[in-house]
GROMACS .gro file of C-alpha atoms in nm:
model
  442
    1UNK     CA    1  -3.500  -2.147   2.643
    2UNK     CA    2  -3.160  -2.128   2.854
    3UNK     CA    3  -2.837  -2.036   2.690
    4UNK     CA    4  -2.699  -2.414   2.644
    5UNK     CA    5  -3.112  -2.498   2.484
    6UNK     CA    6  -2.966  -2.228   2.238
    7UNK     CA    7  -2.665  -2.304   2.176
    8UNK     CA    8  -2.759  -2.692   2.123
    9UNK     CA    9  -3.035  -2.559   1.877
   10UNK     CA   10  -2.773  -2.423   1.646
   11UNK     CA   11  -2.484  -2.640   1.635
   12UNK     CA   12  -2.762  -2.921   1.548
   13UNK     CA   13  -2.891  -2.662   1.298
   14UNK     CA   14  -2.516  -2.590   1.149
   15UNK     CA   15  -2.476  -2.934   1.053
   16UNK     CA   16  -2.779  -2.933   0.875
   17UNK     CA   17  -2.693  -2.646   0.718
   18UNK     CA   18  -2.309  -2.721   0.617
   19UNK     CA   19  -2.386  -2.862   0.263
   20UNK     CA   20  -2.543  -2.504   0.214
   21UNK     CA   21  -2.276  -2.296   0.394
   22UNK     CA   22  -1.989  -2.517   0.191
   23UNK     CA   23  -2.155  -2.440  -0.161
   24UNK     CA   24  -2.167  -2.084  -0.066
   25UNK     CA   25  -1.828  -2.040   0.008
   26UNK     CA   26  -1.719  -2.254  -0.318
   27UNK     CA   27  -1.952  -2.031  -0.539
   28UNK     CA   28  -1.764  -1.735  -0.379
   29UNK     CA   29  -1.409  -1.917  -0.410
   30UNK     CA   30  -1.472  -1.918  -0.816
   31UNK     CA   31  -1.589  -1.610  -0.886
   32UNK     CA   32  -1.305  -1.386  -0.730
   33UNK     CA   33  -1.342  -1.006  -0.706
   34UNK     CA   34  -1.088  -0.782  -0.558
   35UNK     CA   35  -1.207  -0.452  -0.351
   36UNK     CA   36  -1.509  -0.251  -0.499
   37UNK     CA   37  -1.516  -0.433  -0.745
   38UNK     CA   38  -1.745  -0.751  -0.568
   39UNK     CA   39  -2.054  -0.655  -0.784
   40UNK     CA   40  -2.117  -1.055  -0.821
   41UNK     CA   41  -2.023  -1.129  -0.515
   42UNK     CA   42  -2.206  -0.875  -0.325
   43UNK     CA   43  -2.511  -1.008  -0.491
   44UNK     CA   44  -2.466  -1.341  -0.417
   45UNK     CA   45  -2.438  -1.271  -0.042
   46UNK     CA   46  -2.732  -1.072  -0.064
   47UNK     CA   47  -2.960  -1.334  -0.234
   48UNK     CA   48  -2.843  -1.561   0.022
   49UNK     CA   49  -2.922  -1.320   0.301
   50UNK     CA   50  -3.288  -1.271   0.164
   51UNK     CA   51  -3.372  -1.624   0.094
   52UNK     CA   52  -3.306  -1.685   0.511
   53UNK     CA   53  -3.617  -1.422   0.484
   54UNK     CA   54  -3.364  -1.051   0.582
   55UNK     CA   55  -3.414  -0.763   0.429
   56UNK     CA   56  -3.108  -0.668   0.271
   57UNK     CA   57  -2.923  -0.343   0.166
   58UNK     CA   58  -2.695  -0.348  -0.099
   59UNK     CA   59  -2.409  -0.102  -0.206
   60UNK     CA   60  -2.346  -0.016   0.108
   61UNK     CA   61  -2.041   0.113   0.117
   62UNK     CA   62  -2.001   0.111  -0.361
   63UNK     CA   63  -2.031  -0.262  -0.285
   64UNK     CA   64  -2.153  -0.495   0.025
   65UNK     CA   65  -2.443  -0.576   0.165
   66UNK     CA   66  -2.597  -0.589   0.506
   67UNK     CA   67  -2.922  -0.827   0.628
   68UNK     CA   68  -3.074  -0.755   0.942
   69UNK     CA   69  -3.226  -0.958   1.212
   70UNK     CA   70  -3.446  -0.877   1.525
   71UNK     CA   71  -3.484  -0.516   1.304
   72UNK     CA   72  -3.678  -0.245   1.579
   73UNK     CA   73  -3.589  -0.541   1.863
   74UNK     CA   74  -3.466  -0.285   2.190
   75UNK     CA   75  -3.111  -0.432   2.345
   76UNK     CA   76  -2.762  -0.408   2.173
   77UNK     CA   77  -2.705  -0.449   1.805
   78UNK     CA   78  -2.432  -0.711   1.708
   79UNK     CA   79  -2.310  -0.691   1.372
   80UNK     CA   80  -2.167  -1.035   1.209
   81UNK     CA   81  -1.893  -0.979   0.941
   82UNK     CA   82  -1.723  -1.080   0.644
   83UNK     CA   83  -1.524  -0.944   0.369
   84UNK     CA   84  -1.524  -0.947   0.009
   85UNK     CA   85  -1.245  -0.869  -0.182
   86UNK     CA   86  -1.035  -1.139  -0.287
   87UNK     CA   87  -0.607  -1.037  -0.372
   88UNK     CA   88  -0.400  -1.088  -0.672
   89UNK     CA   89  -0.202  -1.358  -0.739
   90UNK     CA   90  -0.150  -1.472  -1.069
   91UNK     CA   91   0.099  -1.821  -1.012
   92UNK     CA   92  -0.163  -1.919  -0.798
   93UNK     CA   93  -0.317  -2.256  -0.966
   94UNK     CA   94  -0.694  -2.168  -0.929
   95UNK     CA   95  -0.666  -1.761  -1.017
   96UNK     CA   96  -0.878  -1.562  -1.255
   97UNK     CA   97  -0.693  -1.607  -1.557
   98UNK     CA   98  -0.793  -1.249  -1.642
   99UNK     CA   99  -0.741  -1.104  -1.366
  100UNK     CA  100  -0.521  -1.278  -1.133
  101UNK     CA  101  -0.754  -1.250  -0.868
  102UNK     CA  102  -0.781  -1.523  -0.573
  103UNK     CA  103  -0.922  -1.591  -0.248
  104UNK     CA  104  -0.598  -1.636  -0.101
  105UNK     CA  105  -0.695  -1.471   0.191
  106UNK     CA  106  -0.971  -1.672   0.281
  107UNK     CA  107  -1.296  -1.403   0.271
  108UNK     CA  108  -1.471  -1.660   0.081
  109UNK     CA  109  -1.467  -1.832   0.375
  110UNK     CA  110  -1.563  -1.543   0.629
  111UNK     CA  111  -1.875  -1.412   0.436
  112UNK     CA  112  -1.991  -1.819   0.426
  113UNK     CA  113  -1.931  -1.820   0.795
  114UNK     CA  114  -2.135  -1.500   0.835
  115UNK     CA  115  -2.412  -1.650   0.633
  116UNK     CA  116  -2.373  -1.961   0.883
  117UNK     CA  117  -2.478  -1.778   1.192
  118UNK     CA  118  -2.749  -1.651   1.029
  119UNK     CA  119  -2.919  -1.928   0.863
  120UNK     CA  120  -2.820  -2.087   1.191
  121UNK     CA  121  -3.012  -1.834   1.430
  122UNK     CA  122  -3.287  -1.820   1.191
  123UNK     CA  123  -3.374  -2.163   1.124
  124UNK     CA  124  -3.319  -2.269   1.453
  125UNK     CA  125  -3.599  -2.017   1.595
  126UNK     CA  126  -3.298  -1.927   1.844
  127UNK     CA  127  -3.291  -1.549   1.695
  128UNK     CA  128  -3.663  -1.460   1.814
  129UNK     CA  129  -3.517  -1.554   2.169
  130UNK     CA  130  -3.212  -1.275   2.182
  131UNK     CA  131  -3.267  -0.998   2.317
  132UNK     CA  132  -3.123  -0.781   2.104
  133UNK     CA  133  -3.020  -0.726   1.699
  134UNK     CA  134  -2.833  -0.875   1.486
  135UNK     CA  135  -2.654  -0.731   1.130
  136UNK     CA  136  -2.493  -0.941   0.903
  137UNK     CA  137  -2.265  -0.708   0.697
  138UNK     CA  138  -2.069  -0.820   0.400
  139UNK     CA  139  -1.781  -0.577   0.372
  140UNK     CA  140  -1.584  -0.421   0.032
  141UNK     CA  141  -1.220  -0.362   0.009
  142UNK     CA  142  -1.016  -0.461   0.317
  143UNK     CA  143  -0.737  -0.565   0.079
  144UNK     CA  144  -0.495  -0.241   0.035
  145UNK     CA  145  -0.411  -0.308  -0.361
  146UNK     CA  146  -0.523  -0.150  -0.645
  147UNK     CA  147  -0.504   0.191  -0.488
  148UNK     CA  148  -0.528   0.365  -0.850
  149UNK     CA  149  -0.852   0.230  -0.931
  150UNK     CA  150  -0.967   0.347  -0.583
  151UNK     CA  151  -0.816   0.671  -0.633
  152UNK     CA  152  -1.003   0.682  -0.945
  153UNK     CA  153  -1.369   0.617  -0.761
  154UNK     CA  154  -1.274   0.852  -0.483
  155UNK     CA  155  -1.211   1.087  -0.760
  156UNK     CA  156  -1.540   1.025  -0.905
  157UNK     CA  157  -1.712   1.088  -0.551
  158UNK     CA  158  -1.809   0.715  -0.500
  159UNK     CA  159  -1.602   0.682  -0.195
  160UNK     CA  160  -1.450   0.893   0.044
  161UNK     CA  161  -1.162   0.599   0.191
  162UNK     CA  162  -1.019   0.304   0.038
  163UNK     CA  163  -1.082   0.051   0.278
  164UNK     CA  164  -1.427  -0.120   0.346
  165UNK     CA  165  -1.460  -0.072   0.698
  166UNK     CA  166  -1.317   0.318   0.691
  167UNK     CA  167  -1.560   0.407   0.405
  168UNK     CA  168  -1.880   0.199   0.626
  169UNK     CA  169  -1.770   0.394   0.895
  170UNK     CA  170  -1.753   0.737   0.719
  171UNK     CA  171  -2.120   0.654   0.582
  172UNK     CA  172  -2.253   0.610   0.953
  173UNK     CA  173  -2.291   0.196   0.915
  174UNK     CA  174  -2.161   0.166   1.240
  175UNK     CA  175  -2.350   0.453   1.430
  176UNK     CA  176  -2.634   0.230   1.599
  177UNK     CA  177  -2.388  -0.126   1.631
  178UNK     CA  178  -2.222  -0.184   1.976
  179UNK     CA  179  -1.986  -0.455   1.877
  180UNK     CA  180  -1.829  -0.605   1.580
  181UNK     CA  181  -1.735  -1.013   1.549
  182UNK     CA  182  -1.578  -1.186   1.274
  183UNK     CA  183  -1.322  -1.468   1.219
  184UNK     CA  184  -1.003  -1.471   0.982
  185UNK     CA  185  -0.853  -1.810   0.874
  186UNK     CA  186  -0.504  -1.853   0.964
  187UNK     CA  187  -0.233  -2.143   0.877
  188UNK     CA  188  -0.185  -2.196   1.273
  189UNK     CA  189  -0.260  -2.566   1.251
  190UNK     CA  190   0.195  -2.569   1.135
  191UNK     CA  191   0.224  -2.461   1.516
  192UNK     CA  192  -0.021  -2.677   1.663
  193UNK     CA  193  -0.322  -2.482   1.738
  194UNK     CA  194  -0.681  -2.471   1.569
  195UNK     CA  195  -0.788  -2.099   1.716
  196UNK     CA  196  -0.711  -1.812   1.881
  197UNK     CA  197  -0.964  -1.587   2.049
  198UNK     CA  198  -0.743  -1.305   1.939
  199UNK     CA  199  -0.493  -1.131   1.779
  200UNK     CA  200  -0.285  -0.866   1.713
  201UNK     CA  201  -0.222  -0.681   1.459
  202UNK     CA  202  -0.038  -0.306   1.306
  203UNK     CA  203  -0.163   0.004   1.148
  204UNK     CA  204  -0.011   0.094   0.847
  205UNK     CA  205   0.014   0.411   0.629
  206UNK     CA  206   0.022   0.401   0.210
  207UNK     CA  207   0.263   0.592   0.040
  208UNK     CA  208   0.286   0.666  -0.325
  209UNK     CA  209   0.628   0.876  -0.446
  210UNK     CA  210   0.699   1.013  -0.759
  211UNK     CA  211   1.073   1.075  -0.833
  212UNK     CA  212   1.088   1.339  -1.105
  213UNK     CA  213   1.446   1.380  -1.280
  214UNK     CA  214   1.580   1.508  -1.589
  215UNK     CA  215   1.613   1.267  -1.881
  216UNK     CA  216   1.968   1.279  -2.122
  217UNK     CA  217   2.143   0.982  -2.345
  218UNK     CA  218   2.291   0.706  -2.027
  219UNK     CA  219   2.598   0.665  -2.259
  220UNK     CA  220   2.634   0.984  -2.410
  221UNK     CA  221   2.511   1.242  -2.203
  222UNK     CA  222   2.477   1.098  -1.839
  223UNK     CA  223   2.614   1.425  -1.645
  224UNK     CA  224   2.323   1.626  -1.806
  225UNK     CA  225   2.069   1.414  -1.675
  226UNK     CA  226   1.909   1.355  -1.286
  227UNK     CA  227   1.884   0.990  -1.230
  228UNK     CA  228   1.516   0.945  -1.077
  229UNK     CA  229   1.570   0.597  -1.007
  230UNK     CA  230   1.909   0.627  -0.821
  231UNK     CA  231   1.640   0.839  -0.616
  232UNK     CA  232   1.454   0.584  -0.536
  233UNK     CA  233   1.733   0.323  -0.458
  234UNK     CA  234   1.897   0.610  -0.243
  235UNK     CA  235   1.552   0.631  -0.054
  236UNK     CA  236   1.483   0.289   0.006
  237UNK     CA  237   1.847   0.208   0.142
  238UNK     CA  238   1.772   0.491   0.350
  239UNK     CA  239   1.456   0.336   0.476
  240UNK     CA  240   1.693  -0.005   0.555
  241UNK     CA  241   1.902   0.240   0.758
  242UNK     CA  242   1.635   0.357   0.958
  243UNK     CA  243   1.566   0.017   1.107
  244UNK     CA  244   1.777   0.016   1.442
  245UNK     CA  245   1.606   0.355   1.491
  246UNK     CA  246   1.276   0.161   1.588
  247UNK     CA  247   1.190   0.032   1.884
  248UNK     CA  248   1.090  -0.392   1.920
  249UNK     CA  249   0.803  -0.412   2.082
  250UNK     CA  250   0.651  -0.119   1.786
  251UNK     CA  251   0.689  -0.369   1.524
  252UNK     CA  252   0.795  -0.188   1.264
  253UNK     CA  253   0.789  -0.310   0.928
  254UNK     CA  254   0.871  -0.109   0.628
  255UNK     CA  255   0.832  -0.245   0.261
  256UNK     CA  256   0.810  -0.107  -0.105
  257UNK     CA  257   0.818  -0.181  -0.443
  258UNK     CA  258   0.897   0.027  -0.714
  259UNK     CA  259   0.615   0.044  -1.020
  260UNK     CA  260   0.755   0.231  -1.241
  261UNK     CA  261   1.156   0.250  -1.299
  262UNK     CA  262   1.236   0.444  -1.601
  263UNK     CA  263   1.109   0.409  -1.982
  264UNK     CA  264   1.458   0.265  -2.180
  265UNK     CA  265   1.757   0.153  -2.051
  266UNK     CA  266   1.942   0.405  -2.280
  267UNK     CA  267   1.834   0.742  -2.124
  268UNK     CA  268   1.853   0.833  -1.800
  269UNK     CA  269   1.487   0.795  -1.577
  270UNK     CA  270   1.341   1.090  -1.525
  271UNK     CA  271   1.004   0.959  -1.358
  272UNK     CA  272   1.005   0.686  -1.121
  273UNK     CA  273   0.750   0.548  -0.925
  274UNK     CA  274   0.807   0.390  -0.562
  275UNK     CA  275   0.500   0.258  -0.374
  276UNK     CA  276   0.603   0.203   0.007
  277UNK     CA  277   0.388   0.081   0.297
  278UNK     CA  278   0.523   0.175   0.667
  279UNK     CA  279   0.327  -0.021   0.965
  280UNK     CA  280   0.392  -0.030   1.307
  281UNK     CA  281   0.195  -0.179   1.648
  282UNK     CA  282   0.111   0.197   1.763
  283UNK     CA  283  -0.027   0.503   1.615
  284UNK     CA  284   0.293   0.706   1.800
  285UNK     CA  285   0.503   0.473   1.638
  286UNK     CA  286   0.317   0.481   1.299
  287UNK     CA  287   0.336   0.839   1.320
  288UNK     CA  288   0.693   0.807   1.371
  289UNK     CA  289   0.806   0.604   1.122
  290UNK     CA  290   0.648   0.777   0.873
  291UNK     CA  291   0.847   1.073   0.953
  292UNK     CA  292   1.150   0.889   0.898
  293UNK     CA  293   1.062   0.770   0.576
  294UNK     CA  294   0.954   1.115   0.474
  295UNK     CA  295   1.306   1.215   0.581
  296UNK     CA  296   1.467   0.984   0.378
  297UNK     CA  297   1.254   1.063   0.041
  298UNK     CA  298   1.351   1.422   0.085
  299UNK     CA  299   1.728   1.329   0.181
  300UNK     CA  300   1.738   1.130  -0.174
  301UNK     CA  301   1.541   1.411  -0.340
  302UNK     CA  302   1.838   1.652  -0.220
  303UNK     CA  303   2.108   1.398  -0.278
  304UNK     CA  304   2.044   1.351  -0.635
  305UNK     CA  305   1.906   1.755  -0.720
  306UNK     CA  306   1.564   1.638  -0.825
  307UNK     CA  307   1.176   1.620  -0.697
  308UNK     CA  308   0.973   1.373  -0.476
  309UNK     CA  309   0.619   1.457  -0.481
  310UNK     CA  310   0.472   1.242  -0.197
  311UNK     CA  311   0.113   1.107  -0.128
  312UNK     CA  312  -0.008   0.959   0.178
  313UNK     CA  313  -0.294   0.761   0.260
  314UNK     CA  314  -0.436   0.602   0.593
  315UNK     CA  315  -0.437   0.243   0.584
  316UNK     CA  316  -0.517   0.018   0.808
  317UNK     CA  317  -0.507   0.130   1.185
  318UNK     CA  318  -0.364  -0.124   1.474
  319UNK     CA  319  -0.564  -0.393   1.614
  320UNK     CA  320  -0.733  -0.354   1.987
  321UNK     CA  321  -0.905  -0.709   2.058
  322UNK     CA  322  -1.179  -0.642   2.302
  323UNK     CA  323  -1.090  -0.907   2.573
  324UNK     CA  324  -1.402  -0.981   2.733
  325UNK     CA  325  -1.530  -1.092   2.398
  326UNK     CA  326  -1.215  -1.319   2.378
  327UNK     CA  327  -1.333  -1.468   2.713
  328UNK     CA  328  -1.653  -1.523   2.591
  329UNK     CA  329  -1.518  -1.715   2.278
  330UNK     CA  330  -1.277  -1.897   2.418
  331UNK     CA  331  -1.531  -2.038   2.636
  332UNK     CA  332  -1.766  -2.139   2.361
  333UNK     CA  333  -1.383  -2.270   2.183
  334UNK     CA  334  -1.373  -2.561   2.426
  335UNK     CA  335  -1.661  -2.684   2.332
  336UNK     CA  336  -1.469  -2.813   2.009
  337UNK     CA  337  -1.119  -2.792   2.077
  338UNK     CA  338  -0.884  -2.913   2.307
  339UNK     CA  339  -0.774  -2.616   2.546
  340UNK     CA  340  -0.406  -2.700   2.414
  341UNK     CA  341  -0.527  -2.617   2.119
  342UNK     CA  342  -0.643  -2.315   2.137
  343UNK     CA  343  -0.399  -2.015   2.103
  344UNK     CA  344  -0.466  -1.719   2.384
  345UNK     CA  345  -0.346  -1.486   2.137
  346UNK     CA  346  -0.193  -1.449   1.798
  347UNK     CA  347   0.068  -1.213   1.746
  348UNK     CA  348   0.102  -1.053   1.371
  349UNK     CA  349   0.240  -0.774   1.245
  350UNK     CA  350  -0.035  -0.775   0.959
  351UNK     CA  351  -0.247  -0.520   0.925
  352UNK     CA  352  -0.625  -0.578   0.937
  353UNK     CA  353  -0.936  -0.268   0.850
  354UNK     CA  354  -1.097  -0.393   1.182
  355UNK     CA  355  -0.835  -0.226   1.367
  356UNK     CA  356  -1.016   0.061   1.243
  357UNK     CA  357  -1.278  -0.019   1.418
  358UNK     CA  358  -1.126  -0.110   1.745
  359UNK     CA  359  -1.033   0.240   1.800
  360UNK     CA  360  -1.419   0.369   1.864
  361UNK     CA  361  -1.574   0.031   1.961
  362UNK     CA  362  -1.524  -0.389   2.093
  363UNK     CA  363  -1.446  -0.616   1.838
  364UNK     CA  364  -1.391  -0.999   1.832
  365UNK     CA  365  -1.156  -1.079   1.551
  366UNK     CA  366  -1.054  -1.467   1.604
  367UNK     CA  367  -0.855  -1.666   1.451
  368UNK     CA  368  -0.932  -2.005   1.358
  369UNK     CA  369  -0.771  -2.262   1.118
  370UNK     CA  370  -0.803  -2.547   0.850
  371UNK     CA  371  -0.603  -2.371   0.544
  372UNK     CA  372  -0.234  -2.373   0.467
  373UNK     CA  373   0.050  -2.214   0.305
  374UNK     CA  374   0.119  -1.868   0.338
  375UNK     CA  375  -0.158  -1.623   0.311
  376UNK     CA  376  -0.145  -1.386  -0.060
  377UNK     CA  377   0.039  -1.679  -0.188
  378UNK     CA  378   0.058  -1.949  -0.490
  379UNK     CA  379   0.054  -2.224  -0.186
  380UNK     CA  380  -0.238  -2.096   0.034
  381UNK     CA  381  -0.541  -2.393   0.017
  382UNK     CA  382  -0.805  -2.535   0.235
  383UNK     CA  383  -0.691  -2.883   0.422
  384UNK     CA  384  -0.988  -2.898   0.627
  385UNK     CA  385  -1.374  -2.796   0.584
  386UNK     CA  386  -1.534  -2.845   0.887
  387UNK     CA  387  -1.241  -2.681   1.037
  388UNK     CA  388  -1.220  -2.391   0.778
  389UNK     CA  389  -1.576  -2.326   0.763
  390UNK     CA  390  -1.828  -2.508   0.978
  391UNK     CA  391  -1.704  -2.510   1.325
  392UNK     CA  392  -1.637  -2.151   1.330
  393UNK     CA  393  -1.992  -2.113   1.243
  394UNK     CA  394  -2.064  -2.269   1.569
  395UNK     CA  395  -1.827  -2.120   1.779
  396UNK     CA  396  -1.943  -1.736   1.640
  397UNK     CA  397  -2.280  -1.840   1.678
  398UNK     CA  398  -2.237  -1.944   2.039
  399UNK     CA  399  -2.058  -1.656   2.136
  400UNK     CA  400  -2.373  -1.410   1.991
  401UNK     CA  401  -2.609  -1.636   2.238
  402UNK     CA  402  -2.391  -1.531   2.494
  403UNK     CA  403  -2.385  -1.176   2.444
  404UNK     CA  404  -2.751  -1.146   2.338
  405UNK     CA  405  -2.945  -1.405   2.616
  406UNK     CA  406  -3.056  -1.339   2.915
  407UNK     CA  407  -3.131  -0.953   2.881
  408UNK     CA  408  -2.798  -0.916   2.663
  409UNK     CA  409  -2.572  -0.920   3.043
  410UNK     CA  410  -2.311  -1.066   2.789
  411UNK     CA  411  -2.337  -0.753   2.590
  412UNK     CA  412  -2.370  -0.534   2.883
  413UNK     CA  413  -2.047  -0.638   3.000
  414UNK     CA  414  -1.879  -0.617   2.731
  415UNK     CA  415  -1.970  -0.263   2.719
  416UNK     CA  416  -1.908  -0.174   3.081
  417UNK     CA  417  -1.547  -0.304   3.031
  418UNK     CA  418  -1.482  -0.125   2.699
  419UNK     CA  419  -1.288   0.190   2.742
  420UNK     CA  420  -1.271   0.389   2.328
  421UNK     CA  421  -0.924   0.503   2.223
  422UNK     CA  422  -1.102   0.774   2.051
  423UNK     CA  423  -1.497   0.859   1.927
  424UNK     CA  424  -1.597   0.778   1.588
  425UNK     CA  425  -1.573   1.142   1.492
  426UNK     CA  426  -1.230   1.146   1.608
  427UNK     CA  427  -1.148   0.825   1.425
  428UNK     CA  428  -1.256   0.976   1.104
  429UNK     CA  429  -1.068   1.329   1.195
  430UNK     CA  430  -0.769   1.075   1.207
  431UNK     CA  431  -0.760   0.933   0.905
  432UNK     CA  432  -0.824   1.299   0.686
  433UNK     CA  433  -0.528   1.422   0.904
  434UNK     CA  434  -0.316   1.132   0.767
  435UNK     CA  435  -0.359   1.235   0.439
  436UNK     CA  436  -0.089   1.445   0.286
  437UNK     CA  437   0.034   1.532  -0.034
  438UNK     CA  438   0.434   1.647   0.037
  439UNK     CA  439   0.679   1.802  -0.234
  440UNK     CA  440   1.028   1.768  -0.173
  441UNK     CA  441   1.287   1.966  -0.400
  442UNK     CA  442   1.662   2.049  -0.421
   0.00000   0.00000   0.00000
């Protein structure tokens, strides 16, 4: 078969398949789990996986799963993704009572589009014609919350980083894959488009402080005490202050909140807790602005004559879309979109664990549409299936035909035009050396 027999094969085959790609995704919707903690959903991927006749790995990375196809095939691997973890938001109407959690992001949507392409290549016959492999991974924890329970497993020596993709690519999952696609739902349909081949997006680095003060009476004894939390306000308004300091096109963004603010009003806070996240478009800029912040933790800690213990952890690292792949999806796109329609690129300044991966190898990260309402928020909700879920089956599933058919020269060219910001080895060597525990004292 030629390319277009292919690529006919499985867009007939998606539709056939949609009832079974929706129910997946609404199965996935109800049962929320947020990062290492997709036990239920990891199996559920995985059962699906195995019944399109995979063999499947699970707890790859505490959680996930990963099916492969064309398994011992020679040529390029390609591996498929989607995430697990859902976020937190407890005024959102269909939450986890319990728990808060929601798929507010949408990664109930990416794992059922991953299972698409599968069940689409494999039904279809189309797979046996590719020549090369295809994973399907199911990825834990891109979602940067709940960093003491993580802390707590890392402690415990069941992971090594807290996001999905970092701790896959600590483990080796990526070692023998060439190129990594996935898509990410967007509310772009409010400015008139329905998907973007691209995007950008920052790197970001976690920071936990502790402010340790001296406690005394607030209304009898303040002068004997050392106000932690006028520590923390004195930091963040030195953070504010920093802002003409960074450069536009960096994209900085700084942000906190403060967990833990004193115990009673009536004595002065002695332990405070202030949990900040600095991101920025560039790793010299990341680096940068972290510095800054760092100055202005130790400025407060002087300020005030008490102690800010620091912690810092690698986040997220900023997004390089591979642009051939972009091409290649755009051109599969038009198929079912208007070209005025379809974004060249969106800019963000969110922060994304495939960025990770975009250091050391190409990734396709589009962006397509049907959901509204802001993202990690009480209004976020599908407005449109088929364009949520079932035409980026098709459009992913095209673009693997292209990279994998006719002696994988979509593949090949993809690689020939790839040029690695750093080796995998040196991506990992990054993120230890952004690790740092800093004390700051009088």
């Amino acid at each position: 078969m030629d390319k277009e027999q292919m690529k006919q094969l499985v867009i007939q085959q998606i539709d056939r398949d949609r009832d079974a790609i929706l129910a997946l995704g609404k199965e996935i919707y109800q049962h929320p789990e947020t990062g290492y903690r997709e036990v239920r959903t990891t199996e559920t991927l995985a059962k699906a996986l195995e019944e399109l006749g995979l063999s499947v790995d699970r707890g790859i990375a505490y959680t996930g799963c990963r099916g492969y196809a064309n398994k011992g095939r020679p040529g390029p691997k390609i591996a498929v993704m989607g995430e697990l973890d859902s976020v937190v938001c407890r005024n959102h109407p269909d939450c986890d009572p319990t728990t808060g959690a929601i798929h507010a992001c949408g990664h109930n949507i990416q794992v059922s589009v991953m299972y698409g392409v599968a069940a689409a290549l494999l039904h279809s016959g189309v797979m046996e014609q590719l020549d090369g492999r295809v994973d399907f991974i199911a990825v834990p924890a891109e979602e940067y919350i709940e960093l003491d329970y993580r802390k707590s497993l890392r402690d415990e020596g069941k992971i090594r980083f807290y996001a999905g993709k970092a701790e896959l690519a600590y483990r080796g999952a990526y070692d023998d894959v060439d190129m990594c696609v996935m898509a990410h739902n967007f509310p772009i349909e409010a400015d008139g488009y329905k998907c973007a081949p691209m995007n950008t997006g920052n790197g970001f680095i976690g920071k936990k402080t502790h402010f340790l003060g001296k406690q005394s009476h607030a209304g009898a004894a303040p002068w004997d005490g050392v106000n932690a939390l006028n520590m923390a306000v004195i930091a963040i308004n030195s953070m504010h202050a920093q802002r003409e300091t960074f450069k536009d096109m960096d994209c900085v963004r700084i942000h906190q909140i403060i967990n833990r603010g004193g115990d009673i009003v009536n004595a002065v806070p002695d332990d405070v807790e202030l949990e900040t996240t600095v991101r920025a478009r560039n790793l010299t800029a990341l680096r940068d602005a972290n510095d800054k912040v760092n100055r202005c933790i130790r400025g407060a800690a002087i300020a005030m004559g008490g102690t800010a213990s620091v912690e810092d952890s690698p986040g997220q690292m900023p997004l390089a879309a591979d642009k051939t792949m972009a091409a290649i999806f755009k051109d599969n796109a038009v198929r079912f979109y208007p070209e005025d329609k379809i974004l060249p690129c969106m800019e963000s300044t969110a922060s994304f664990d495939i960025g990770d991966l975009s250091l050391f190898m190409p990734v396709l990260h589009c962006i397509t549409s049907g959901v509204e309402g802001g993202l990690h928020s009480k209004d976020y909700r599908v407005i449109d299936l088929d364009d949520a879920f079932i035409i980026p089956v098709k459009m992913l599933a095209c673009t693997v035909i292209d990279l994998l058919a006719d002696g994988a020269s979509g593949a090949a060219r993809v690689k020939e035009n790839f040029k690695p910001e750093m080796t995998k080895d040196a991506y990992i060597q990054l993120l230890m050396s952004l690790e740092q525990n800093i004390t700051y004292k009088d």
